[in-house]
PDB file of C-alpha atoms in Angstrom:
ATOM      1  CA  ASN L   1      26.854   0.815   8.072  1.00 52.00           C
ATOM      2  CA  ALA L   2      23.757  -1.018   9.852  1.00 64.00           C
ATOM      3  CA  GLY L   3      20.685   0.684   7.171  1.00 91.00           C
ATOM      4  CA  VAL L   4      17.662   1.385   9.295  1.00 95.00           C
ATOM      5  CA  THR L   5      16.728  -1.376  12.224  1.00 96.00           C
ATOM      6  CA  GLN L   6      13.877  -2.403  13.388  1.00 97.00           C
ATOM      7  CA  THR L   7      12.857  -3.663  17.031  1.00 97.00           C
ATOM      8  CA  PRO L   8      11.204  -5.290  18.449  1.00 97.00           C
ATOM      9  CA  LYS L   9      11.073  -7.926  15.384  1.00 96.00           C
ATOM     10  CA  PHE L  10       8.199 -10.080  17.066  1.00 97.00           C
ATOM     11  CA  GLN L  11       5.485  -8.832  19.282  1.00 97.00           C
ATOM     12  CA  VAL L  12       2.661  -9.894  21.035  1.00 97.00           C
ATOM     13  CA  LEU L  13      -0.423  -7.719  22.230  1.00 97.00           C
ATOM     14  CA  LYS L  14      -3.101  -7.614  24.610  1.00 97.00           C
ATOM     15  CA  THR L  15      -5.630  -5.605  23.416  1.00 97.00           C
ATOM     16  CA  GLY L  16      -5.870  -1.890  25.319  1.00 97.00           C
ATOM     17  CA  GLN L  17      -1.834  -2.503  25.767  1.00 97.00           C
ATOM     18  CA  SER L  18       0.808  -0.138  24.507  1.00 96.00           C
ATOM     19  CA  MET L  19       3.791   0.178  22.741  1.00 96.00           C
ATOM     20  CA  THR L  20       6.124   1.170  20.784  1.00 98.00           C
ATOM     21  CA  LEU L  21       8.144   0.189  17.115  1.00 98.00           C
ATOM     22  CA  GLN L  22      11.659   1.362  17.526  1.00 98.00           C
ATOM     23  CA  CYS L  23      13.231   2.648  13.951  1.00 98.00           C
ATOM     24  CA  ALA L  24      16.380   4.017  13.774  1.00 98.00           C
ATOM     25  CA  GLN L  25      18.521   4.595  10.801  1.00 97.00           C
ATOM     26  CA  ASP L  26      22.890   5.314  10.724  1.00 94.00           C
ATOM     27  CA  MET L  27      22.711   7.304   7.288  1.00 92.00           C
ATOM     28  CA  ASN L  28      21.364  10.779   8.636  1.00 92.00           C
ATOM     29  CA  HIS L  29      18.805  10.000   5.758  1.00 92.00           C
ATOM     30  CA  GLU L  30      16.451  12.906   5.963  1.00 91.00           C
ATOM     31  CA  TYR L  31      13.228  11.171   4.920  1.00 91.00           C
ATOM     32  CA  MET L  32      11.361   8.552   7.071  1.00 93.00           C
ATOM     33  CA  SER L  33       8.587   6.728   7.028  1.00 94.00           C
ATOM     34  CA  TRP L  34       6.505   3.876   8.399  1.00 97.00           C
ATOM     35  CA  TYR L  35       4.280   1.533   6.699  1.00 97.00           C
ATOM     36  CA  ARG L  36       1.333  -1.548   7.552  1.00 97.00           C
ATOM     37  CA  GLN L  37       1.629  -4.679   5.174  1.00 96.00           C
ATOM     38  CA  ASP L  38      -2.425  -6.045   5.451  1.00 93.00           C
ATOM     39  CA  PRO L  39      -2.733  -9.047   2.841  1.00 84.00           C
ATOM     40  CA  GLY L  40      -4.221  -8.191  -0.510  1.00 79.00           C
ATOM     41  CA  MET L  41      -3.604  -4.673   0.737  1.00 80.00           C
ATOM     42  CA  GLY L  42      -0.205  -4.215  -0.020  1.00 86.00           C
ATOM     43  CA  LEU L  43       1.713  -1.825   2.070  1.00 93.00           C
ATOM     44  CA  ARG L  44      -0.053   1.498   2.872  1.00 94.00           C
ATOM     45  CA  LEU L  45       1.211   4.602   4.424  1.00 94.00           C
ATOM     46  CA  ILE L  46       0.304   5.020   8.062  1.00 96.00           C
ATOM     47  CA  HIS L  47       3.013   8.698   9.000  1.00 96.00           C
ATOM     48  CA  TYR L  48       6.334   9.889   7.157  1.00 93.00           C
ATOM     49  CA  SER L  49       8.486  12.737   8.472  1.00 93.00           C
ATOM     50  CA  VAL L  50      10.954  15.265   6.294  1.00 90.00           C
ATOM     51  CA  GLY L  51      13.208  15.840   9.142  1.00 92.00           C
ATOM     52  CA  ALA L  52      13.766  16.166  12.210  1.00 94.00           C
ATOM     53  CA  GLY L  53      10.584  17.707  14.006  1.00 95.00           C
ATOM     54  CA  ILE L  54       8.342  17.710  10.981  1.00 94.00           C
ATOM     55  CA  THR L  55       5.736  14.850  10.841  1.00 95.00           C
ATOM     56  CA  ASP L  56       2.029  14.273   8.796  1.00 93.00           C
ATOM     57  CA  GLN L  57      -0.343  11.372   9.102  1.00 93.00           C
ATOM     58  CA  GLY L  58      -0.226   8.849   5.752  1.00 91.00           C
ATOM     59  CA  GLU L  59      -3.432   7.409   4.456  1.00 90.00           C
ATOM     60  CA  VAL L  60      -3.974   5.098   7.542  1.00 94.00           C
ATOM     61  CA  PRO L  61      -2.883   7.421  11.174  1.00 96.00           C
ATOM     62  CA  ASN L  62      -5.165   6.411  13.247  1.00 96.00           C
ATOM     63  CA  GLY L  63      -4.946   4.824  16.682  1.00 96.00           C
ATOM     64  CA  TYR L  64      -0.847   5.198  15.707  1.00 97.00           C
ATOM     65  CA  ASN L  65       1.442   8.266  16.845  1.00 97.00           C
ATOM     66  CA  VAL L  66       4.968   9.677  15.675  1.00 98.00           C
ATOM     67  CA  SER L  67       7.266  11.690  16.660  1.00 96.00           C
ATOM     68  CA  ARG L  68      11.010  13.097  15.265  1.00 97.00           C
ATOM     69  CA  SER L  69      13.002  14.411  18.107  1.00 97.00           C
ATOM     70  CA  THR L  70      16.178  13.495  16.202  1.00 96.00           C
ATOM     71  CA  THR L  71      16.988  12.159  12.696  1.00 96.00           C
ATOM     72  CA  GLU L  72      18.369   9.035  12.958  1.00 97.00           C
ATOM     73  CA  ASP L  73      14.961   8.071  15.056  1.00 97.00           C
ATOM     74  CA  PHE L  74      11.233   7.589  13.900  1.00 98.00           C
ATOM     75  CA  PRO L  75       9.227   5.714  16.959  1.00 98.00           C
ATOM     76  CA  LEU L  76       5.541   4.919  16.176  1.00 98.00           C
ATOM     77  CA  ARG L  77       3.556   4.152  19.028  1.00 98.00           C
ATOM     78  CA  LEU L  78       0.478   2.126  19.468  1.00 97.00           C
ATOM     79  CA  LEU L  79      -1.715   3.649  22.449  1.00 91.00           C
ATOM     80  CA  SER L  80      -4.294   1.401  22.948  1.00 96.00           C
ATOM     81  CA  ALA L  81      -3.673  -1.845  20.692  1.00 96.00           C
ATOM     82  CA  ALA L  82      -6.916  -3.557  18.931  1.00 97.00           C
ATOM     83  CA  PRO L  83      -6.572  -6.237  16.932  1.00 96.00           C
ATOM     84  CA  SER L  84      -7.011  -4.456  13.550  1.00 96.00           C
ATOM     85  CA  GLN L  85      -3.857  -3.074  14.034  1.00 97.00           C
ATOM     86  CA  THR L  86      -2.407  -6.797  13.838  1.00 97.00           C
ATOM     87  CA  SER L  87      -0.175  -6.072  10.760  1.00 97.00           C
ATOM     88  CA  VAL L  88       3.336  -6.009   9.625  1.00 97.00           C
ATOM     89  CA  TYR L  89       5.105  -2.730   9.967  1.00 98.00           C
ATOM     90  CA  PHE L  90       7.839  -1.566   7.878  1.00 97.00           C
ATOM     91  CA  CYS L  91      10.477   1.553   8.351  1.00 97.00           C
ATOM     92  CA  ALA L  92      12.055   3.428   5.884  1.00 94.00           C
ATOM     93  CA  SER L  93      14.442   6.211   4.975  1.00 92.00           C
ATOM     94  CA  SER L  94      15.936   7.650   2.082  1.00 88.00           C
ATOM     95  CA  PRO L  95      18.189  11.215   1.607  1.00 86.00           C
ATOM     96  CA  ARG L  96      16.630  14.150   0.668  1.00 79.00           C
ATOM     97  CA  ARG L  97      19.669  14.712  -2.200  1.00 70.00           C
ATOM     98  CA  ALA L  98      19.220  11.236  -4.014  1.00 58.00           C
ATOM     99  CA  GLY L  99      16.049  12.108  -5.337  1.00 58.00           C
ATOM    100  CA  GLY L 100      14.724   9.209  -4.147  1.00 53.00           C
ATOM    101  CA  ASN L 101      16.807   6.471  -5.828  1.00 61.00           C
ATOM    102  CA  THR L 102      17.225   4.585  -3.050  1.00 75.00           C
ATOM    103  CA  ILE L 103      15.103   4.294   0.010  1.00 86.00           C
ATOM    104  CA  TYR L 104      16.050   1.838   2.411  1.00 89.00           C
ATOM    105  CA  PHE L 105      13.378  -0.505   4.309  1.00 92.00           C
ATOM    106  CA  GLY L 106      13.890  -2.287   7.870  1.00 94.00           C
ATOM    107  CA  GLU L 107      13.523  -5.785   7.654  1.00 93.00           C
ATOM    108  CA  GLY L 108       9.658  -5.858   9.207  1.00 95.00           C
ATOM    109  CA  SER L 109       7.825  -6.088  13.121  1.00 96.00           C
ATOM    110  CA  TRP L 110       5.051  -8.505  13.046  1.00 96.00           C
ATOM    111  CA  LEU L 111       2.561  -7.697  15.671  1.00 97.00           C
ATOM    112  CA  THR L 112       0.051  -9.451  16.673  1.00 97.00           C
ATOM    113  CA  VAL L 113      -2.781  -7.950  18.577  1.00 97.00           C
ATOM    114  CA  VAL L 114      -5.119 -10.883  20.766  1.00 97.00           C
TER     115      VAL L 114
ATOM    116  CA  ALA R   1      -4.854  11.981  -4.577  1.00 57.00           C
ATOM    117  CA  GLN R   2      -2.741   9.217  -5.683  1.00 61.00           C
ATOM    118  CA  LYS R   3      -3.724   6.546  -6.381  1.00 90.00           C
ATOM    119  CA  VAL R   4      -1.297   3.486  -7.526  1.00 96.00           C
ATOM    120  CA  THR R   5      -3.779   0.391  -9.403  1.00 96.00           C
ATOM    121  CA  GLN R   6      -2.026  -3.584 -10.221  1.00 96.00           C
ATOM    122  CA  ALA R   7      -5.134  -5.481 -11.980  1.00 94.00           C
ATOM    123  CA  GLN R   8      -3.703  -8.688 -11.813  1.00 96.00           C
ATOM    124  CA  THR R   9      -3.390 -10.518  -8.664  1.00 95.00           C
ATOM    125  CA  GLU R  10      -1.703 -13.278  -9.236  1.00 96.00           C
ATOM    126  CA  ILE R  11       0.187 -14.321 -12.209  1.00 97.00           C
ATOM    127  CA  SER R  12       1.675 -18.006 -12.375  1.00 97.00           C
ATOM    128  CA  VAL R  13       3.303 -18.766 -15.437  1.00 97.00           C
ATOM    129  CA  VAL R  14       5.799 -21.992 -16.617  1.00 97.00           C
ATOM    130  CA  GLU R  15       9.859 -21.246 -16.354  1.00 97.00           C
ATOM    131  CA  LYS R  16      11.178 -19.242 -19.904  1.00 97.00           C
ATOM    132  CA  GLU R  17       7.859 -17.668 -20.522  1.00 97.00           C
ATOM    133  CA  ASP R  18       7.918 -13.906 -20.407  1.00 97.00           C
ATOM    134  CA  VAL R  19       5.706 -12.603 -18.009  1.00 97.00           C
ATOM    135  CA  THR R  20       4.402  -8.659 -17.648  1.00 98.00           C
ATOM    136  CA  LEU R  21       3.387  -6.641 -14.581  1.00 98.00           C
ATOM    137  CA  ASP R  22       0.631  -3.847 -15.330  1.00 98.00           C
ATOM    138  CA  CYS R  23       0.651  -0.639 -13.327  1.00 98.00           C
ATOM    139  CA  VAL R  24      -1.538   2.301 -13.881  1.00 98.00           C
ATOM    140  CA  TYR R  25      -1.334   5.481 -11.568  1.00 97.00           C
ATOM    141  CA  GLU R  26      -2.883   8.579 -10.650  1.00 95.00           C
ATOM    142  CA  THR R  27      -1.748  11.562  -9.944  1.00 92.00           C
ATOM    143  CA  ARG R  28      -2.035  15.523  -9.987  1.00 89.00           C
ATOM    144  CA  ASP R  29       1.526  16.358  -9.607  1.00 88.00           C
ATOM    145  CA  THR R  30       3.720  16.947 -12.862  1.00 88.00           C
ATOM    146  CA  THR R  31       6.996  15.666 -10.551  1.00 88.00           C
ATOM    147  CA  TYR R  32       6.606  12.213  -9.417  1.00 89.00           C
ATOM    148  CA  TYR R  33       8.660   9.370  -8.876  1.00 90.00           C
ATOM    149  CA  LEU R  34       7.455   5.506  -9.822  1.00 93.00           C
ATOM    150  CA  PHE R  35       8.885   2.718  -7.992  1.00 93.00           C
ATOM    151  CA  TRP R  36       8.811  -1.254  -8.550  1.00 95.00           C
ATOM    152  CA  TYR R  37      10.031  -3.232  -5.322  1.00 94.00           C
ATOM    153  CA  LYS R  38       9.672  -7.300  -5.169  1.00 95.00           C
ATOM    154  CA  GLN R  39       9.219  -8.817  -1.960  1.00 94.00           C
ATOM    155  CA  PRO R  40      10.586 -12.517  -1.739  1.00 94.00           C
ATOM    156  CA  PRO R  41       8.716 -15.458   0.586  1.00 91.00           C
ATOM    157  CA  SER R  42      10.768 -14.104   2.717  1.00 90.00           C
ATOM    158  CA  GLY R  43       8.975 -10.589   3.813  1.00 90.00           C
ATOM    159  CA  GLU R  44      12.274  -8.359   2.979  1.00 89.00           C
ATOM    160  CA  LEU R  45      11.514  -5.557   0.403  1.00 91.00           C
ATOM    161  CA  VAL R  46      14.064  -5.505  -2.269  1.00 90.00           C
ATOM    162  CA  PHE R  47      13.846  -2.288  -4.484  1.00 89.00           C
ATOM    163  CA  LEU R  48      14.306  -2.847  -8.599  1.00 92.00           C
ATOM    164  CA  ILE R  49      14.186   0.480 -10.532  1.00 90.00           C
ATOM    165  CA  ARG R  50      12.653   4.500  -9.803  1.00 89.00           C
ATOM    166  CA  ARG R  51      11.816   6.461 -12.768  1.00 89.00           C
ATOM    167  CA  ASN R  52      11.264  10.311 -12.638  1.00 88.00           C
ATOM    168  CA  SER R  53       7.746  11.267 -14.038  1.00 90.00           C
ATOM    169  CA  PHE R  54      10.154  13.570 -16.914  1.00 87.00           C
ATOM    170  CA  ASP R  55      12.412  10.469 -18.062  1.00 84.00           C
ATOM    171  CA  GLU R  56      10.399   8.469 -20.408  1.00 82.00           C
ATOM    172  CA  GLN R  57      12.930   5.925 -21.183  1.00 82.00           C
ATOM    173  CA  ASN R  58      12.509   2.481 -20.848  1.00 83.00           C
ATOM    174  CA  GLU R  59      15.073   0.723 -19.411  1.00 84.00           C
ATOM    175  CA  ILE R  60      16.628  -3.051 -19.228  1.00 86.00           C
ATOM    176  CA  SER R  61      18.627  -4.406 -16.610  1.00 87.00           C
ATOM    177  CA  GLY R  62      19.129  -8.299 -17.619  1.00 92.00           C
ATOM    178  CA  ARG R  63      15.893  -9.929 -17.650  1.00 94.00           C
ATOM    179  CA  TYR R  64      14.439  -7.269 -16.105  1.00 95.00           C
ATOM    180  CA  SER R  65      12.889  -4.297 -18.375  1.00 94.00           C
ATOM    181  CA  TRP R  66      10.184  -1.349 -17.876  1.00 94.00           C
ATOM    182  CA  ASN R  67       8.100   0.311 -19.936  1.00 95.00           C
ATOM    183  CA  PHE R  68       6.505   3.900 -18.148  1.00 94.00           C
ATOM    184  CA  GLN R  69       4.074   5.640 -20.810  1.00 94.00           C
ATOM    185  CA  LYS R  70       2.865   9.063 -19.034  1.00 93.00           C
ATOM    186  CA  SER R  71       0.261   9.084 -22.025  1.00 93.00           C
ATOM    187  CA  THR R  72      -1.833   6.224 -20.500  1.00 95.00           C
ATOM    188  CA  SER R  73      -0.069   6.607 -16.972  1.00 96.00           C
ATOM    189  CA  SER R  74       1.275   3.166 -17.049  1.00 96.00           C
ATOM    190  CA  PHE R  75       4.200   1.591 -15.639  1.00 96.00           C
ATOM    191  CA  ASN R  76       4.623  -1.808 -16.674  1.00 97.00           C
ATOM    192  CA  PHE R  77       7.535  -4.389 -15.809  1.00 96.00           C
ATOM    193  CA  THR R  78       8.350  -7.317 -17.905  1.00 96.00           C
ATOM    194  CA  ILE R  79      10.067 -10.238 -16.709  1.00 97.00           C
ATOM    195  CA  THR R  80      11.857 -12.080 -19.781  1.00 96.00           C
ATOM    196  CA  ALA R  81      12.665 -15.993 -19.442  1.00 97.00           C
ATOM    197  CA  SER R  82      11.230 -15.930 -16.095  1.00 97.00           C
ATOM    198  CA  GLN R  83      13.126 -18.501 -13.485  1.00 97.00           C
ATOM    199  CA  VAL R  84      11.845 -19.493 -10.774  1.00 96.00           C
ATOM    200  CA  VAL R  85      13.613 -17.273  -8.296  1.00 96.00           C
ATOM    201  CA  ASP R  86      11.149 -14.486  -9.707  1.00 97.00           C
ATOM    202  CA  SER R  87       8.565 -15.856  -7.587  1.00 97.00           C
ATOM    203  CA  ALA R  88       7.483 -13.045  -5.496  1.00 97.00           C
ATOM    204  CA  VAL R  89       5.290 -10.305  -4.661  1.00 97.00           C
ATOM    205  CA  TYR R  90       5.747  -6.934  -6.982  1.00 97.00           C
ATOM    206  CA  PHE R  91       4.852  -4.049  -5.801  1.00 96.00           C
ATOM    207  CA  CYS R  92       4.424  -0.882  -7.868  1.00 97.00           C
ATOM    208  CA  ALA R  93       4.607   2.464  -6.190  1.00 94.00           C
ATOM    209  CA  LEU R  94       3.895   6.059  -6.723  1.00 93.00           C
ATOM    210  CA  SER R  95       5.641   9.103  -4.258  1.00 89.00           C
ATOM    211  CA  GLU R  96       5.055  13.000  -4.587  1.00 82.00           C
ATOM    212  CA  GLN R  97       8.105  15.392  -4.936  1.00 74.00           C
ATOM    213  CA  ASN R  98       6.952  16.975  -1.618  1.00 72.00           C
ATOM    214  CA  SER R  99       5.851  13.888   0.222  1.00 74.00           C
ATOM    215  CA  GLY R 100       9.275  13.081   1.823  1.00 71.00           C
ATOM    216  CA  TYR R 101       9.244  10.143  -0.750  1.00 76.00           C
ATOM    217  CA  ALA R 102       6.383   8.465   0.957  1.00 84.00           C
ATOM    218  CA  LEU R 103       5.428   6.041  -1.082  1.00 90.00           C
ATOM    219  CA  ASN R 104       1.609   4.978  -1.925  1.00 91.00           C
ATOM    220  CA  PHE R 105       1.936   1.271  -2.990  1.00 94.00           C
ATOM    221  CA  GLY R 106      -0.523  -0.861  -5.604  1.00 95.00           C
ATOM    222  CA  LYS R 107      -2.130  -3.647  -4.106  1.00 94.00           C
ATOM    223  CA  GLY R 108       0.747  -6.035  -5.455  1.00 95.00           C
ATOM    224  CA  THR R 109       0.812  -8.346  -8.113  1.00 97.00           C
ATOM    225  CA  SER R 110       2.437 -12.237  -6.823  1.00 96.00           C
ATOM    226  CA  LEU R 111       4.193 -14.170  -9.334  1.00 98.00           C
ATOM    227  CA  LEU R 112       4.958 -18.286  -9.444  1.00 97.00           C
ATOM    228  CA  VAL R 113       6.813 -19.562 -11.440  1.00 97.00           C
ATOM    229  CA  THR R 114       7.141 -22.973 -12.199  1.00 97.00           C
ATOM    230  CA  PRO R 115       9.168 -25.480 -13.034  1.00 95.00           C
TER     231      PRO R 115
END
């Protein structure tokens, strides 16, 4: 049981490049979400999903795309990276039935855009 | 709209002191969930507690205790007899019932416990 796996852990991008942050969970959780963490800002919700084929925007969705074609995977795409997207990204998943008692976070992905 | 406010940006205490971290929230939902997470210097997020909006019982877990008061929209966290290992950033977060447990985090309180 690997929990929530994020890849890559570290990435350096040039402005304008595209990339995908991968998030996978092996717990059959319905709910998944992406957050970014910036100094002094806490974690802010980017996008979330309540099940395969269903996604919605969070607080800071601009510049990011998501899709949820399977229950296991919830990739976060940066189509044209900007320095403002330099941040630490966390993916999370939780089972619907647990009532939110346990929200599992990945270890984070450190992204630098130069 | 929902909002979580952690007014204390940084707190510094000496080991064995008690410390309370404040959390005030705003939501229009009647059903919601409140959380506390710990983020040590290593960066991972450690779940501490979840409280449902319909359960106002206070909780104690070892040196940790939580005081949930709907009347003041507060969910405060107290560490008794603090230890150096408690040094971390602590986040309070709110989730509404129909949001897929997506969390709205406060900006965090950085706690430094010195020997």
